[in-house]
XYZ file of C-alpha atoms in Angstrom:
172
model
C -157.509 181.650 -62.020
C -155.681 184.444 -64.226
C -154.058 187.471 -62.719
C -152.944 189.993 -64.987
C -151.470 193.556 -64.586
C -152.247 196.592 -67.098
C -150.732 200.067 -67.026
C -153.517 202.711 -67.044
C -153.677 205.397 -69.789
C -155.804 208.444 -69.777
C -158.249 206.339 -71.692
C -158.842 204.519 -68.659
C -159.652 207.776 -66.469
C -163.386 206.748 -66.047
C -162.606 203.057 -65.035
C -159.974 204.354 -62.475
C -162.616 206.624 -60.942
C -164.983 203.979 -60.538
C -162.484 201.543 -58.860
C -161.168 204.306 -56.976
C -164.655 205.454 -55.444
C -165.580 201.541 -54.939
C -162.476 200.598 -53.139
C -162.168 203.699 -51.127
C -165.834 203.493 -50.179
C -165.458 199.789 -49.060
C -162.177 200.243 -47.149
C -163.048 203.544 -44.910
C -166.959 204.306 -45.132
C -167.752 202.482 -41.903
C -165.035 204.378 -39.883
C -165.654 207.961 -41.508
C -168.441 210.508 -41.528
C -170.411 210.532 -44.722
C -169.820 214.230 -45.105
C -165.882 213.521 -44.750
C -165.979 210.688 -47.297
C -168.000 212.506 -49.772
C -165.530 215.769 -49.482
C -162.493 213.444 -50.044
C -163.986 211.397 -52.709
C -164.788 214.355 -54.596
C -161.729 216.084 -54.355
C -159.312 213.174 -54.969
C -161.351 211.313 -57.456
C -162.917 213.557 -59.817
C -162.257 213.106 -63.507
C -160.057 216.345 -63.843
C -158.143 215.207 -60.776
C -157.341 211.770 -62.172
C -156.407 212.740 -65.635
C -154.112 215.231 -64.138
C -152.471 212.646 -62.051
C -152.481 209.989 -65.145
C -150.443 212.790 -67.171
C -147.743 213.029 -64.450
C -144.688 211.175 -65.904
C -143.070 210.364 -62.360
C -146.563 208.619 -61.349
C -147.825 205.440 -63.024
C -151.298 203.544 -62.253
C -151.830 199.820 -62.872
C -155.068 197.735 -62.942
C -154.803 194.316 -61.765
C -157.262 191.945 -63.339
C -158.828 188.603 -61.864
C -160.197 186.479 -64.493
C -160.546 189.359 -66.576
C -162.339 191.639 -64.256
C -160.626 194.655 -62.678
C -160.068 193.722 -59.182
C -157.969 196.652 -57.739
C -155.447 199.113 -58.601
C -151.887 200.621 -57.609
C -150.438 204.183 -57.948
C -146.765 204.708 -57.616
C -144.633 207.967 -57.654
C -141.216 208.616 -57.969
C -138.864 211.815 -57.622
C -140.886 215.149 -57.211
C -144.492 213.409 -57.485
C -143.801 211.549 -54.012
C -146.421 213.205 -51.584
C -143.621 213.494 -48.931
C -140.038 214.553 -49.731
C -138.151 211.019 -49.402
C -135.836 211.995 -52.150
C -134.693 210.303 -55.437
C -133.640 207.079 -54.026
C -137.167 206.040 -52.962
C -140.385 204.923 -54.674
C -143.977 205.870 -53.020
C -146.825 203.530 -53.205
C -149.409 206.234 -52.901
C -152.551 203.815 -53.550
C -152.859 200.143 -53.499
C -156.651 198.811 -53.303
C -158.360 195.715 -54.053
C -162.052 195.190 -54.048
C -163.615 193.418 -51.081
C -164.698 190.621 -53.246
C -161.067 189.908 -54.444
C -159.119 189.969 -51.360
C -157.542 187.046 -49.942
C -156.436 185.968 -53.540
C -152.882 187.632 -53.297
C -153.522 190.404 -55.363
C -152.331 193.068 -52.995
C -148.897 190.917 -52.844
C -149.036 190.670 -56.479
C -149.223 194.960 -56.898
C -146.832 195.460 -54.473
C -144.397 192.939 -55.848
C -144.979 195.080 -59.201
C -143.902 198.251 -57.338
C -140.918 196.724 -56.031
C -140.043 195.144 -59.369
C -140.397 198.945 -60.908
C -138.299 200.432 -57.952
C -135.525 197.687 -58.436
C -135.382 198.623 -62.209
C -135.122 202.475 -61.414
C -132.335 201.791 -58.978
C -134.515 202.800 -56.071
C -133.080 201.839 -52.514
C -136.519 201.897 -50.573
C -140.154 201.827 -51.181
C -142.560 203.710 -48.771
C -146.335 204.284 -48.309
C -148.622 205.969 -45.850
C -151.174 203.614 -44.188
C -154.177 204.950 -41.809
C -153.194 203.998 -38.171
C -156.667 202.558 -37.687
C -156.350 200.223 -41.064
C -155.113 197.203 -38.976
C -155.603 194.780 -41.578
C -153.274 196.646 -43.970
C -150.561 197.713 -41.415
C -150.430 193.762 -40.499
C -149.950 192.894 -44.365
C -147.198 195.722 -44.815
C -145.296 194.495 -41.882
C -145.345 190.898 -43.358
C -144.350 192.255 -46.415
C -141.072 193.582 -44.733
C -142.253 197.280 -44.196
C -141.373 198.991 -40.727
C -142.950 202.232 -39.349
C -140.473 205.029 -40.061
C -142.769 207.979 -39.136
C -146.227 209.406 -39.505
C -147.857 212.293 -41.349
C -151.284 214.117 -41.601
C -153.972 212.996 -43.939
C -157.123 214.780 -44.234
C -160.538 213.408 -44.890
C -162.807 216.418 -45.725
C -161.806 218.677 -42.741
C -161.045 215.743 -40.534
C -157.204 215.446 -39.787
C -156.018 211.684 -39.630
C -152.585 210.212 -38.886
C -151.186 207.876 -41.479
C -147.941 205.540 -40.519
C -145.160 206.237 -42.971
C -143.983 202.534 -43.665
C -140.640 201.674 -45.526
C -139.062 198.673 -46.905
C -135.173 198.900 -47.824
C -134.657 197.147 -51.000
C -130.773 197.099 -51.539
């Protein structure tokens, strides 16, 4: 079993789009209407949008490989790229997804530790993320990893408003 992480570049936009669609669908299609899912997927993961996000200097994407196959990805944001005003001492995990067939191999923890490592190198004092209130497995994972709920925010799946828990972990 080999696990590797690779930072994504603009040349990875199509591969990023493929894994974004696949992992988001696997995670949420059973709990949302097809119309809401399609509206979100088209807005969030179209090539133009992903290429724009890949070019933001304060955002970074990483693929995680399991036995040389892309198994998931991570997106982190700092400073003004954060989706909420959390200040310059924070790093946001905006996306962390693992394909279903690769779950339970420690890859989520591996990506989370990568985000923490980057946060520490950048002298960030906390790391935070938003997780859908109905994503019980993810919430349990983040709690196990030392995150606590510190707030909520709205997340729109198409026209449908959903609530995300803001979860934070203090690093220093």
